[in-house]
XYZ file of C-alpha atoms in Angstrom:
579
model
C -11.747 -18.329 -32.003
C -14.961 -20.234 -31.399
C -17.359 -18.759 -28.829
C -17.640 -20.975 -25.750
C -20.252 -20.711 -23.023
C -18.746 -20.817 -19.543
C -21.012 -22.229 -16.860
C -20.776 -21.266 -13.175
C -18.734 -24.181 -12.021
C -16.236 -23.869 -14.832
C -16.022 -20.172 -14.213
C -15.078 -20.764 -10.566
C -12.475 -23.291 -11.581
C -10.823 -20.986 -14.190
C -11.061 -17.980 -11.884
C -9.081 -19.893 -9.198
C -6.580 -21.193 -11.787
C -5.639 -17.689 -12.933
C -5.599 -16.439 -9.353
C -3.310 -19.334 -8.332
C -0.855 -18.464 -11.137
C -0.688 -14.873 -9.856
C -0.224 -16.085 -6.305
C 2.581 -18.463 -7.312
C 4.209 -15.517 -9.143
C 4.126 -13.575 -5.848
C 5.604 -16.409 -3.781
C 8.445 -16.802 -6.297
C 9.143 -13.088 -6.244
C 9.236 -12.999 -2.459
C 11.270 -16.127 -1.991
C 13.958 -15.181 -4.570
C 14.301 -11.482 -3.664
C 17.353 -10.092 -1.867
C 16.059 -6.951 -0.238
C 14.286 -7.168 3.096
C 11.597 -4.915 1.642
C 10.410 -7.649 -0.618
C 11.557 -10.877 0.994
C 10.412 -9.995 4.512
C 7.932 -7.171 4.119
C 6.449 -8.477 0.833
C 6.135 -5.056 -0.733
C 5.241 -6.373 -4.193
C 2.323 -7.508 -6.314
C 1.764 -9.847 -9.246
C -0.912 -10.246 -11.967
C -2.008 -11.924 -15.235
C -3.482 -9.905 -18.145
C -5.099 -10.660 -21.476
C -2.927 -9.985 -24.557
C -4.813 -6.709 -24.950
C -3.724 -5.611 -21.507
C -6.915 -6.246 -19.550
C -6.325 -7.359 -16.045
C -7.630 -10.962 -15.401
C -6.353 -11.888 -11.979
C -3.919 -10.638 -9.355
C -2.576 -11.880 -6.088
C -3.921 -10.272 -2.891
C -0.849 -8.264 -1.915
C -0.740 -4.434 -1.669
C -3.981 -2.581 -2.335
C -2.237 0.407 -3.829
C -0.561 -1.854 -6.402
C -3.750 -3.728 -7.084
C -5.400 -0.495 -8.158
C -2.548 0.640 -10.222
C -2.057 -2.579 -12.141
C -5.237 -2.422 -14.294
C -3.885 0.609 -16.134
C -0.114 0.304 -16.258
C 0.064 -2.523 -18.776
C -2.160 -0.655 -21.205
C 0.149 2.244 -20.959
C 3.134 0.132 -21.725
C 1.422 -1.398 -24.733
C 1.296 2.135 -26.188
C 4.982 2.141 -26.067
C 5.528 -1.444 -27.055
C 2.574 -2.507 -29.296
C 1.857 -6.235 -29.163
C 3.250 -6.786 -32.664
C 6.674 -5.697 -31.457
C 6.791 -8.126 -28.486
C 8.818 -11.277 -28.795
C 8.988 -14.486 -26.881
C 11.335 -14.022 -23.944
C 11.033 -10.185 -23.774
C 10.706 -8.383 -20.448
C 10.127 -4.631 -20.026
C 10.865 -2.468 -17.028
C 9.049 0.756 -16.204
C 8.922 3.028 -13.152
C 8.095 6.427 -14.598
C 5.186 7.717 -12.434
C 3.711 9.678 -15.318
C 3.308 6.315 -17.195
C 3.069 3.663 -14.463
C 1.178 5.886 -12.046
C 3.230 4.883 -8.963
C 6.444 6.317 -7.552
C 10.012 5.674 -8.735
C 10.913 2.888 -6.210
C 8.102 0.824 -7.611
C 9.541 -0.922 -10.697
C 7.104 -2.864 -12.884
C 8.123 -5.765 -15.038
C 5.878 -6.869 -17.915
C 6.501 -10.013 -19.965
C 4.636 -11.463 -22.950
C 3.450 -15.029 -22.839
C 3.404 -16.974 -26.065
C 1.774 -20.238 -26.834
C 3.536 -21.776 -29.858
C 3.913 -18.665 -31.996
C 0.898 -16.665 -30.711
C 0.848 -14.004 -28.040
C -1.819 -15.212 -25.582
C -1.310 -13.213 -22.328
C 0.912 -10.875 -20.383
C 2.500 -11.373 -16.983
C 3.342 -8.421 -14.785
C 4.715 -7.743 -11.314
C 5.584 -4.664 -9.313
C 8.275 -4.538 -6.615
C 9.257 -1.676 -4.321
C 13.056 -1.383 -4.602
C 14.929 -0.037 -1.640
C 16.806 2.609 -3.734
C 16.628 4.104 -7.194
C 18.903 7.016 -6.709
C 17.818 10.657 -6.039
C 18.429 13.079 -3.185
C 18.238 10.589 -0.254
C 18.644 6.863 0.472
C 15.339 5.264 -0.188
C 14.592 7.671 -3.079
C 11.631 9.370 -1.345
C 12.978 12.763 -0.266
C 10.462 15.062 1.385
C 12.311 18.021 -0.108
C 12.083 17.055 -3.750
C 10.246 19.677 -5.852
C 10.413 17.865 -9.215
C 10.505 14.268 -10.487
C 14.094 14.625 -11.646
C 15.281 14.852 -8.066
C 13.597 11.667 -6.975
C 15.723 9.047 -8.783
C 16.273 7.141 -12.043
C 13.245 7.088 -14.371
C 12.717 4.037 -16.566
C 10.194 5.110 -19.285
C 9.820 1.491 -20.550
C 13.029 -0.408 -21.487
C 13.603 -4.001 -22.522
C 15.725 -5.582 -19.794
C 15.443 -8.914 -21.639
C 15.284 -9.340 -25.439
C 14.134 -12.680 -26.717
C 15.516 -14.458 -23.618
C 18.825 -12.552 -23.468
C 19.344 -10.161 -20.549
C 20.562 -6.735 -21.665
C 23.576 -6.269 -19.380
C 24.124 -2.782 -20.572
C 20.683 -1.686 -19.262
C 21.264 -3.689 -16.093
C 24.581 -2.058 -15.504
C 23.070 1.426 -16.173
C 20.520 0.804 -13.419
C 23.139 -0.701 -10.967
C 25.418 2.357 -11.285
C 22.646 4.829 -10.649
C 21.429 3.442 -7.319
C 23.072 3.220 -3.909
C 22.308 -0.474 -3.351
C 23.170 -1.974 -6.708
C 23.506 -5.586 -5.446
C 20.026 -5.575 -3.917
C 18.340 -3.791 -6.821
C 19.864 -6.135 -9.448
C 18.974 -9.185 -7.342
C 15.381 -8.023 -7.028
C 15.145 -7.495 -10.759
C 16.177 -11.187 -11.218
C 13.501 -12.181 -8.779
C 10.950 -10.245 -10.815
C 12.120 -12.140 -13.906
C 11.734 -15.418 -12.022
C 8.162 -14.573 -11.125
C 7.137 -13.842 -14.757
C 8.947 -17.014 -15.948
C 6.671 -19.029 -13.589
C 3.634 -17.291 -15.061
C 4.602 -18.278 -18.526
C 5.062 -21.971 -17.552
C 1.770 -22.138 -15.651
C -0.212 -20.402 -18.470
C 1.155 -22.863 -21.022
C 0.194 -25.715 -18.750
C -3.274 -24.350 -18.440
C -3.755 -23.959 -22.178
C -2.377 -27.479 -22.782
C -5.056 -28.725 -20.398
C -8.128 -26.767 -21.541
C -7.319 -25.371 -25.034
C -6.553 -21.820 -26.070
C -10.185 -20.998 -27.024
C -11.347 -22.064 -23.578
C -8.803 -19.907 -21.747
C -9.607 -16.872 -23.861
C -13.306 -17.337 -23.240
C -12.743 -17.797 -19.537
C -10.772 -14.593 -19.270
C -13.626 -12.668 -20.892
C -16.283 -14.230 -18.732
C -14.343 -13.579 -15.553
C -14.113 -9.914 -16.299
C -17.785 -9.771 -17.325
C -18.755 -11.568 -14.074
C -16.944 -8.975 -11.971
C -18.595 -6.183 -13.843
C -22.070 -7.724 -13.245
C -21.425 -8.077 -9.555
C -20.245 -4.514 -9.124
C -23.275 -3.180 -10.971
C -25.529 -5.178 -8.776
C -23.801 -3.896 -5.668
C -24.043 -0.276 -6.839
C -27.680 -0.582 -7.647
C -28.439 -1.345 -3.975
C -27.055 2.099 -2.818
C -29.460 5.024 -2.815
C -28.975 7.493 -5.642
C -27.479 10.837 -4.615
C -24.339 12.869 -4.048
C -22.226 12.478 -0.897
C -19.411 14.856 -0.047
C -16.483 14.720 2.367
C -13.091 16.431 2.754
C -9.932 15.959 4.686
C -6.442 17.415 4.781
C -2.827 16.545 4.450
C -0.505 18.294 6.962
C 1.932 19.994 4.639
C 4.028 18.830 1.688
C 7.476 18.676 3.163
C 8.346 22.180 1.872
C 5.694 24.110 3.829
C 3.274 23.216 6.701
C 0.254 24.564 4.827
C -2.813 22.319 4.978
C -3.677 20.563 1.631
C -7.330 19.828 0.980
C -8.699 16.647 -0.582
C -12.302 16.978 -1.486
C -14.580 14.340 -2.915
C -18.178 14.098 -4.219
C -19.373 10.530 -4.592
C -22.319 10.615 -7.035
C -24.416 7.432 -7.313
C -26.787 6.982 -10.287
C -28.453 3.575 -10.611
C -25.612 1.132 -11.552
C -22.823 3.714 -11.921
C -20.694 5.759 -9.573
C -18.839 9.005 -10.304
C -16.095 10.039 -7.907
C -15.301 13.698 -8.410
C -12.329 15.444 -6.750
C -13.096 18.897 -7.969
C -12.285 21.511 -5.322
C -9.167 19.714 -4.119
C -6.009 21.840 -3.615
C -3.750 22.687 -6.485
C -0.687 20.498 -6.879
C 1.912 20.947 -4.159
C 5.463 22.115 -4.579
C 6.644 19.127 -2.356
C 6.372 15.453 -3.260
C 2.906 14.633 -1.980
C 1.275 14.918 -5.391
C -0.884 11.885 -6.365
C -0.656 10.732 -9.939
C -3.855 9.877 -11.690
C -2.932 6.149 -11.330
C -2.616 6.403 -7.556
C -5.893 8.370 -7.289
C -7.580 5.655 -9.360
C -6.174 2.957 -7.140
C -7.601 4.622 -4.048
C -11.089 4.918 -5.593
C -11.111 1.261 -6.750
C -9.978 -0.010 -3.368
C -12.446 2.036 -1.336
C -15.489 1.307 -3.418
C -14.681 -2.415 -3.763
C -14.242 -2.623 -0.006
C -17.616 -1.148 0.946
C -19.632 -2.398 -2.023
C -18.493 -6.006 -2.597
C -15.195 -6.929 -1.000
C -15.223 -10.473 -2.468
C -15.701 -9.575 -6.074
C -12.686 -10.763 -8.101
C -10.406 -7.829 -8.853
C -9.906 -7.390 -12.606
C -10.623 -4.866 -15.257
C -14.317 -5.646 -15.255
C -14.643 -4.690 -11.613
C -14.134 -1.021 -12.350
C -16.212 -0.557 -15.541
C -19.023 1.218 -13.665
C -16.755 3.669 -11.969
C -15.970 7.076 -13.392
C -13.252 9.263 -11.806
C -12.943 13.040 -12.202
C -9.447 14.289 -11.080
C -8.880 17.792 -12.351
C -5.432 18.315 -13.958
C -3.034 20.347 -11.952
C -4.355 19.377 -8.581
C -3.084 17.304 -5.717
C -4.814 14.265 -7.124
C -3.602 14.634 -10.709
C -0.452 16.864 -10.999
C 1.220 18.219 -14.114
C 4.666 16.955 -15.066
C 7.289 17.319 -13.658
C 5.769 17.547 -10.131
C 7.381 15.442 -7.436
C 5.273 12.474 -6.429
C 7.305 10.115 -4.243
C 5.451 10.654 -0.986
C 1.898 10.437 -2.369
C 1.920 6.707 -2.048
C 2.535 6.763 1.706
C 0.413 9.782 2.621
C -1.901 11.262 -0.059
C -3.242 7.848 -1.080
C -4.336 7.257 2.500
C -6.080 10.622 2.678
C -7.872 10.130 -0.638
C -9.126 6.801 0.664
C -10.264 8.529 3.985
C -12.331 11.001 2.142
C -14.125 8.309 0.139
C -14.876 6.240 3.214
C -16.079 9.403 4.914
C -18.562 10.145 2.046
C -19.786 6.545 1.875
C -20.333 6.435 5.570
C -23.329 8.806 5.092
C -25.230 6.142 3.281
C -23.707 2.865 4.226
C -22.844 3.242 7.987
C -22.954 -0.555 8.521
C -20.174 -1.023 5.989
C -18.111 1.982 7.061
C -15.013 2.269 9.158
C -13.692 5.272 11.218
C -10.399 6.812 9.993
C -7.349 4.567 10.316
C -3.898 5.905 11.098
C -4.093 7.779 7.815
C -0.517 7.334 6.681
C 1.824 4.521 5.853
C 4.465 6.212 8.077
C 7.214 5.827 5.562
C 10.651 5.627 7.264
C 14.117 5.318 5.676
C 17.640 5.286 7.036
C 20.644 5.102 4.781
C 24.310 5.788 4.452
C 27.709 4.043 4.221
C 28.107 0.904 6.342
C 31.771 0.944 7.113
C 31.757 -2.558 8.465
C 30.421 -3.971 5.185
C 32.133 -1.360 3.012
C 28.984 -0.636 1.082
C 25.990 1.664 1.091
C 22.771 0.540 2.667
C 19.161 1.689 2.553
C 16.648 0.553 5.212
C 13.120 1.302 4.060
C 9.963 0.474 5.892
C 6.423 1.624 6.401
C 4.999 1.401 9.864
C 1.454 0.269 10.789
C -0.901 2.174 13.036
C -4.401 1.828 14.409
C -7.308 0.653 12.386
C -10.580 2.580 12.708
C -13.368 1.138 14.659
C -16.315 -0.590 12.862
C -19.956 -1.021 13.613
C -19.386 -4.344 15.404
C -15.614 -4.564 16.037
C -12.743 -2.669 17.581
C -10.066 -1.598 15.189
C -6.994 -3.845 15.013
C -3.850 -2.680 16.727
C -0.558 -1.862 15.001
C -1.466 -3.001 11.528
C -1.107 -1.674 7.952
C -4.461 -0.450 6.712
C -6.259 0.615 3.554
C -3.777 1.178 0.705
C -0.928 -0.804 2.283
C -0.776 -4.400 3.304
C 2.895 -5.157 3.813
C 4.466 -6.967 6.811
C 6.926 -5.439 9.265
C 10.576 -6.109 9.112
C 11.452 -8.370 12.106
C 13.703 -6.849 14.710
C 16.265 -9.680 14.196
C 16.396 -9.020 10.412
C 16.929 -5.257 10.973
C 19.819 -5.858 13.324
C 21.425 -8.595 11.176
C 21.120 -6.644 7.921
C 21.775 -3.042 8.883
C 23.994 -1.066 11.295
C 20.955 -0.373 13.464
C 19.855 -1.460 16.909
C 16.121 -1.670 17.839
C 15.824 -0.434 21.415
C 12.005 -0.863 21.711
C 9.119 -2.050 19.618
C 5.558 -1.963 21.100
C 2.084 -0.758 20.809
C 1.282 2.743 22.022
C -1.045 2.265 24.955
C -4.077 4.577 25.045
C -3.709 5.732 21.458
C -6.936 4.224 20.026
C -9.832 6.607 19.631
C -12.612 6.102 22.268
C -15.873 4.765 21.020
C -18.554 2.019 21.389
C -15.891 0.144 19.330
C -12.527 1.759 19.971
C -9.857 2.541 17.289
C -6.817 0.317 17.143
C -3.613 1.274 18.837
C -0.638 2.847 17.022
C 2.867 1.401 17.458
C 6.186 2.611 18.458
C 9.719 1.798 17.316
C 12.894 3.123 18.811
C 15.972 2.650 16.602
C 19.592 3.495 17.454
C 22.011 4.411 14.698
C 25.344 2.475 14.812
C 27.149 4.412 12.137
C 28.256 7.905 11.268
C 26.143 10.605 9.577
C 23.213 8.464 8.495
C 20.435 10.135 6.516
C 16.990 9.674 8.141
C 13.798 10.466 6.234
C 10.359 10.411 7.788
C 7.257 10.527 5.474
C 4.308 10.597 7.859
C 1.144 12.616 8.743
C -1.555 13.065 11.389
C 0.730 14.844 13.928
C -1.764 17.758 14.202
C -5.147 16.491 13.228
C -6.328 13.140 14.572
C -7.782 10.330 12.565
C -11.531 11.022 12.879
C -14.197 8.937 14.530
C -17.655 8.101 13.251
C -21.148 8.511 14.785
C -19.971 9.952 18.053
C -16.611 8.146 18.220
C -13.548 10.180 19.077
C -10.324 10.592 17.096
C -7.229 8.525 17.598
C -4.042 9.797 19.208
C -1.698 11.736 16.869
C 1.608 10.440 15.608
C 4.930 11.767 16.888
C 8.650 11.411 16.069
C 11.542 12.289 18.386
C 15.286 12.482 17.826
C 17.414 11.645 20.825
C 21.002 12.747 20.517
C 23.919 10.743 21.928
C 23.991 13.349 24.752
C 20.360 12.646 25.617
C 18.905 15.829 24.236
C 15.423 15.342 22.623
C 14.142 17.086 19.470
C 10.591 16.767 18.144
C 10.604 16.168 14.431
C 7.875 17.180 11.949
C 5.940 14.604 10.090
C 7.890 15.045 6.863
C 11.580 15.625 7.393
C 15.060 14.570 6.229
C 17.942 14.932 8.721
C 21.498 13.708 9.064
C 22.075 12.169 12.509
C 25.317 11.261 14.236
C 26.348 7.888 15.569
C 24.482 6.951 18.725
C 21.406 8.870 18.009
C 18.026 7.251 18.352
C 14.783 7.873 16.383
C 11.532 7.136 18.273
C 8.472 6.938 15.952
C 4.993 6.592 17.382
C 2.182 6.101 14.861
C -1.434 7.256 15.116
C -4.311 5.294 16.614
C -7.486 4.698 14.716
C -10.788 6.613 15.272
C -13.526 5.258 17.461
C -16.950 4.190 16.099
C -20.076 5.183 18.109
C -20.283 6.943 21.456
C -17.706 5.784 24.007
C -20.370 5.824 26.638
C -22.116 2.962 24.867
C -19.088 0.703 25.220
C -19.680 -2.490 27.268
C -18.100 -1.795 30.707
C -16.666 -5.362 30.656
C -14.871 -4.423 27.369
C -13.409 -1.306 29.114
C -12.212 -3.449 31.938
C -10.585 -5.860 29.503
C -8.810 -2.941 27.845
C -7.422 -1.843 31.237
C -6.325 -5.438 31.978
C -4.459 -5.637 28.688
C -2.885 -2.247 29.174
C -4.687 -0.741 26.145
C -6.031 2.116 28.247
C -5.363 3.435 31.784
C -7.718 3.528 34.791
C -7.954 7.358 34.209
C -8.916 6.883 30.512
C -11.545 4.312 31.503
C -13.148 6.918 33.777
C -12.661 10.058 31.725
C -13.240 8.694 28.207
C -15.711 5.881 28.851
C -17.395 6.892 32.164
C -16.443 3.566 33.657
C -14.981 3.437 37.185
C -12.890 0.343 37.994
C -13.005 -0.199 41.772
C -9.303 -0.114 42.749
C -10.035 -1.611 46.240
C -11.299 -4.790 44.677
C -8.315 -5.159 42.277
C -6.080 -8.095 42.849
C -2.917 -9.348 41.153
C -2.661 -13.068 40.878
C 0.007 -13.744 38.323
C 0.378 -17.369 39.122
C -3.185 -18.142 38.212
C -4.292 -15.469 35.782
C -1.365 -13.311 34.984
C -3.694 -10.333 34.810
C -5.471 -7.777 36.887
C -8.923 -8.672 38.197
C -11.368 -5.836 38.904
C -14.979 -4.922 39.431
C -16.685 -2.402 37.133
C -19.043 0.330 37.996
C -20.676 2.188 35.101
């Protein structure tokens, strides 16, 4: 291969070309999937790699996936060396001790050949609604070892030289509750990688193979240079922070996550020494998930616009002691780390960085993806179903902005499942879906509001699993800001009796029961007494806070005598403000 010099304009063109291929892969996967978790919630990610397994470009989907993908392909290449790969192959893997994620996240990796030469790799990851295990959704809070969490695929060819291996496909289908959806989503993953192959061949035909190879290298080198430049602007030193997870599903004992971010010129070391030992329950974070959290957090605060690829993370060293909550020994259960521990790891890094980059920092967000699963036998359809969703919460306040309300934050970026889709697809009825008024942490810039969903079960003996956190300890505020409101979950029986559920629980509920889940608000940024009184009034008008909260939390009195309701003209409450 001849060495080609890539100028700035050409670099930008090629960077966008690779990124567009990854984005088209994602669109294909979403549009051809069967499960609501992918086609509606978009719980998937796509990427292009060099033939050596170096990440070149990925679509902007789920941050947790984005951090996992730089390493998973290299691990697969240890199992399937490049010389064993054939045109038309496709490999499936979901083993967390190889892929780094949890079992519902199935990766598909396909080689891309140009004429007879391996030139690149296409990869995607999709969260499947069931892969077997103890409970529907395959994320039991009571699992104590990986064997209880579902079917493990340690790297198997699902397609051999263009021919689908129906024996492997049938093996997968018969080991999951929702075989039709899982198989359909695997076909969607195949479609996504097929698009990548076609577009890469088109790109090579247009520019030449040498030019594409040179561009891949330069794109990664460019990202590496940008990250080094960003790190060099941060003062050298060590910055510590710690936070906790509220139990592992087996016990309620607090689990510590400790971090020391050490900055030295153009390099950063993130050290988790001192974190708790690995848990008995399934909140253990694999090294891959821990790496993903570090990459996301540092990229966010240092240079959010740097292209994400293997070069981006060259200057980052991660120390995650073996046998701890951030790097467990096999066969520890890990399914709930994605929804809870990943968020806490991210919180600790943001907390440490806030000490030196307050203008780039954010108060704690909801601190959990609020994983929620309902499954069982749908007698009307005569088949098993698995409804899986993660619920958003409040974003933390920032130096110049309030946190957003009811959104996915940090390591998750999926959409919600529309109410209409839930009710059309599953034997469930959504009674209510709203923001939780008053749940945002008070501050100069308040935290975002959590959200609430109230779901009624329309079948018998459905299994309900909640994978949440922040019921006891609020998402923290920064620089005088207060914490957001805690999460809560309530079971309402058909007789109207109410039972408060813990943050990590699996129950069997009878027909007619309702589950009410309220997620946490984000922490506030800055003292609440510095908030603009007009902003407080606007919050009252919108129903974000009450008159009492305006007075007690912000020191702002809204003159009730001057209030007037004129719905025909303004459809809101007018008021005067006294600070």
